[in-house]
């Protein structure tokens, strides 16, 4: 009597027992692929499955692109040639990218946006008073208040009136120097960065639309440009009345003459607001 403990069966002779062990499915030797949850009758069949099944093909993945490649060399070629993997060198101030460090360095060296003048119109104005201790890091309005105190100019003082006109001319020259012409997209981008508009407009016409209704002080914009800041933003006001109140309190007055001649082609012209109802056309 032969007994199969696995099946809990008994056989009358050894021949029947051996046939059972050979033919019963429970005793058939199988080769299993666990990932696929499949079985094969031979090692060669399993090997062929592992070799040919797409599930088991070794892939080389590019995670940023969500793409797979059949070889490391194919992946390397993709990384080398795909624009998505091109190394870029960014100029944060201009929001532009360059293909090499040399190209970025050349841009920084020659771009108008990066050329800091050694002496601006406001610098020349304040330094025209020899004994006045001028600090170019101060806001223009603060420097002018110090100059008035230094020179002892009272209201309607003739010398003070002349100096005020020269100061306003210097402010106007700074506006043209820092913010450029209406047909210059870089000038619009500089203005949008100053007042915190993102994303930057793609055309000059778009720029005109996005700044419509924005209330900021022109002297603050000039001060922002002179500081060379790339992170700080100019204070914005929710209404013309708030801007008028701020301008009166701080004395940050800009006398607009940009639209009196052909020099009115500057981006800041679109931010000018009439503030004071006087004979003098003062704007912020």
Short mmCIF file of C-alpha atoms in Angstrom, two decimals, residues 109-279:
data_model
loop_
_atom_site.label_atom_id
_atom_site.label_comp_id
_atom_site.label_asym_id
_atom_site.label_seq_id
_atom_site.Cartn_x
_atom_site.Cartn_y
_atom_site.Cartn_z
CA UNK A 109 27.81 93.44 -19.48
CA UNK A 110 26.09 95.20 -22.37
CA UNK A 111 22.35 95.26 -21.62
CA UNK A 112 21.01 98.69 -20.73
CA UNK A 113 19.06 97.11 -17.89
CA UNK A 114 22.33 96.22 -16.14
CA UNK A 115 24.39 99.30 -16.84
CA UNK A 116 24.36 101.46 -13.73
CA UNK A 117 25.26 105.03 -14.69
CA UNK A 118 28.04 106.56 -12.64
CA UNK A 119 26.11 109.80 -12.31
CA UNK A 120 22.39 110.22 -12.93
CA UNK A 121 20.52 113.49 -13.56
CA UNK A 122 19.46 113.63 -9.89
CA UNK A 123 23.04 113.00 -8.77
CA UNK A 124 24.24 115.89 -10.93
CA UNK A 125 21.52 118.17 -9.59
CA UNK A 126 22.24 117.56 -5.91
CA UNK A 127 26.01 117.64 -6.41
CA UNK A 128 25.74 121.04 -8.06
CA UNK A 129 25.47 122.43 -4.50
CA UNK A 130 29.12 122.08 -3.41
CA UNK A 131 28.74 122.13 0.37
CA UNK A 132 25.59 120.02 0.49
CA UNK A 133 26.25 116.50 1.82
CA UNK A 134 24.38 114.39 -0.68
CA UNK A 135 23.62 110.72 -0.08
CA UNK A 136 22.51 109.05 -3.36
CA UNK A 137 21.04 106.10 -1.44
CA UNK A 138 18.29 108.28 0.03
CA UNK A 139 14.96 108.72 -1.79
CA UNK A 140 15.00 111.84 -4.04
CA UNK A 141 12.24 113.55 -2.05
CA UNK A 142 14.21 113.14 1.19
CA UNK A 143 17.37 114.50 -0.41
CA UNK A 144 15.46 117.53 -1.71
CA UNK A 145 13.96 118.19 1.73
CA UNK A 146 17.49 118.13 3.19
CA UNK A 147 18.68 120.49 0.46
CA UNK A 148 15.90 122.99 1.25
CA UNK A 149 16.80 122.91 4.91
CA UNK A 150 20.51 123.23 4.13
CA UNK A 151 19.95 126.25 1.89
CA UNK A 152 17.30 127.81 4.14
CA UNK A 153 14.76 128.24 1.36
CA UNK A 154 11.41 129.47 2.57
CA UNK A 155 8.22 129.32 0.54
CA UNK A 156 8.32 131.44 -2.65
CA UNK A 157 12.05 132.03 -2.24
CA UNK A 158 13.40 132.86 -5.76
CA UNK A 159 16.43 130.60 -5.39
CA UNK A 160 14.23 127.86 -4.04
CA UNK A 161 11.83 128.22 -6.98
CA UNK A 162 14.71 127.89 -9.44
CA UNK A 163 16.06 124.86 -7.60
CA UNK A 164 12.61 123.25 -7.58
CA UNK A 165 12.34 123.58 -11.36
CA UNK A 166 15.80 122.07 -11.81
CA UNK A 167 14.87 119.26 -9.44
CA UNK A 168 11.74 118.52 -11.48
CA UNK A 169 13.79 118.54 -14.69
CA UNK A 170 16.17 116.04 -13.11
CA UNK A 171 13.23 113.82 -12.12
CA UNK A 172 11.90 113.95 -15.66
CA UNK A 173 15.32 112.98 -17.03
CA UNK A 174 15.47 110.05 -14.59
CA UNK A 175 12.06 108.83 -15.77
CA UNK A 176 13.28 108.75 -19.36
CA UNK A 177 16.58 107.14 -18.41
CA UNK A 178 15.22 104.32 -16.24
CA UNK A 179 11.93 103.43 -17.91
CA UNK A 180 12.42 104.06 -21.61
CA UNK A 181 10.02 104.37 -24.51
CA UNK A 182 6.50 103.06 -25.03
CA UNK A 183 7.59 100.82 -27.92
CA UNK A 184 10.32 99.13 -25.82
CA UNK A 185 9.03 95.88 -24.29
CA UNK A 186 12.01 95.73 -21.91
CA UNK A 187 10.95 99.12 -20.54
CA UNK A 188 7.45 97.78 -19.91
CA UNK A 189 8.85 94.70 -18.21
CA UNK A 190 10.97 96.88 -15.94
CA UNK A 191 7.88 98.87 -14.96
CA UNK A 192 5.80 95.72 -14.39
CA UNK A 193 8.49 94.24 -12.15
CA UNK A 194 8.57 97.46 -10.15
CA UNK A 195 4.84 97.36 -9.43
CA UNK A 196 4.60 93.57 -9.03
CA UNK A 197 2.68 92.55 -12.15
CA UNK A 198 3.08 88.87 -13.08
CA UNK A 199 3.28 87.22 -15.51
CA UNK A 200 5.05 89.83 -17.59
CA UNK A 201 3.05 90.95 -20.66
CA UNK A 202 4.14 89.60 -24.04
CA UNK A 203 3.48 92.79 -26.02
CA UNK A 204 3.50 96.53 -25.42
CA UNK A 205 -0.27 96.68 -26.01
CA UNK A 206 -0.83 94.05 -23.33
CA UNK A 207 1.36 96.06 -20.97
CA UNK A 208 -0.77 99.19 -21.45
CA UNK A 209 -3.88 97.19 -20.53
CA UNK A 210 -2.45 95.52 -17.42
CA UNK A 211 -1.25 98.77 -15.81
CA UNK A 212 -4.48 100.61 -16.50
CA UNK A 213 -6.01 101.55 -13.17
CA UNK A 214 -2.76 101.08 -11.21
CA UNK A 215 -2.00 103.86 -8.72
CA UNK A 216 1.64 104.33 -7.72
CA UNK A 217 3.85 107.31 -6.98
CA UNK A 218 6.32 108.32 -9.70
CA UNK A 219 9.00 109.36 -7.19
CA UNK A 220 8.73 105.91 -5.60
CA UNK A 221 9.26 104.36 -9.03
CA UNK A 222 12.36 106.46 -9.63
CA UNK A 223 13.68 105.50 -6.20
CA UNK A 224 13.04 101.81 -6.98
CA UNK A 225 14.98 102.06 -10.25
CA UNK A 226 17.89 103.87 -8.60
CA UNK A 227 18.12 101.24 -5.86
CA UNK A 228 18.67 98.43 -8.37
CA UNK A 229 16.22 96.25 -6.46
CA UNK A 230 15.07 92.94 -7.99
CA UNK A 231 12.86 91.81 -5.11
CA UNK A 232 11.19 94.85 -3.51
CA UNK A 233 8.06 96.30 -5.07
CA UNK A 234 6.72 99.84 -5.24
CA UNK A 235 3.74 100.58 -2.99
CA UNK A 236 0.42 100.51 -4.82
CA UNK A 237 -2.76 102.35 -3.82
CA UNK A 238 -6.33 101.23 -4.20
CA UNK A 239 -7.66 104.63 -5.29
CA UNK A 240 -6.63 108.01 -6.64
CA UNK A 241 -7.67 109.62 -3.35
CA UNK A 242 -5.29 107.42 -1.36
CA UNK A 243 -2.48 108.26 -3.78
CA UNK A 244 -3.25 111.98 -3.50
CA UNK A 245 -3.17 111.82 0.30
CA UNK A 246 0.13 109.91 0.28
CA UNK A 247 1.71 112.37 -2.17
CA UNK A 248 0.73 115.38 -0.05
CA UNK A 249 1.99 113.79 3.16
CA UNK A 250 5.36 112.75 1.73
CA UNK A 251 5.97 115.67 -0.62
CA UNK A 252 6.76 113.21 -3.42
CA UNK A 253 5.49 115.44 -6.22
CA UNK A 254 6.36 115.02 -9.88
CA UNK A 255 5.60 117.99 -12.15
CA UNK A 256 4.55 116.34 -15.41
CA UNK A 257 5.87 117.84 -18.60
CA UNK A 258 6.22 114.59 -20.51
CA UNK A 259 3.25 115.29 -22.78
CA UNK A 260 4.26 118.86 -23.65
CA UNK A 261 6.68 117.85 -26.42
CA UNK A 262 7.92 114.90 -28.42
CA UNK A 263 9.66 113.47 -25.35
CA UNK A 264 6.37 112.15 -24.01
CA UNK A 265 7.02 108.70 -25.47
CA UNK A 266 7.79 107.02 -22.14
CA UNK A 267 6.03 104.13 -20.43
CA UNK A 268 5.37 106.07 -17.22
CA UNK A 269 3.09 108.43 -19.13
CA UNK A 270 0.38 105.77 -18.69
CA UNK A 271 0.68 105.97 -14.90
CA UNK A 272 0.41 109.75 -14.56
CA UNK A 273 -2.58 111.01 -12.59
CA UNK A 274 -3.69 114.63 -12.11
CA UNK A 275 -3.56 115.28 -8.37
CA UNK A 276 -3.71 118.97 -7.55
CA UNK A 277 -6.11 121.51 -9.00
CA UNK A 278 -3.68 124.42 -9.20
CA UNK A 279 -2.10 126.56 -11.89
#
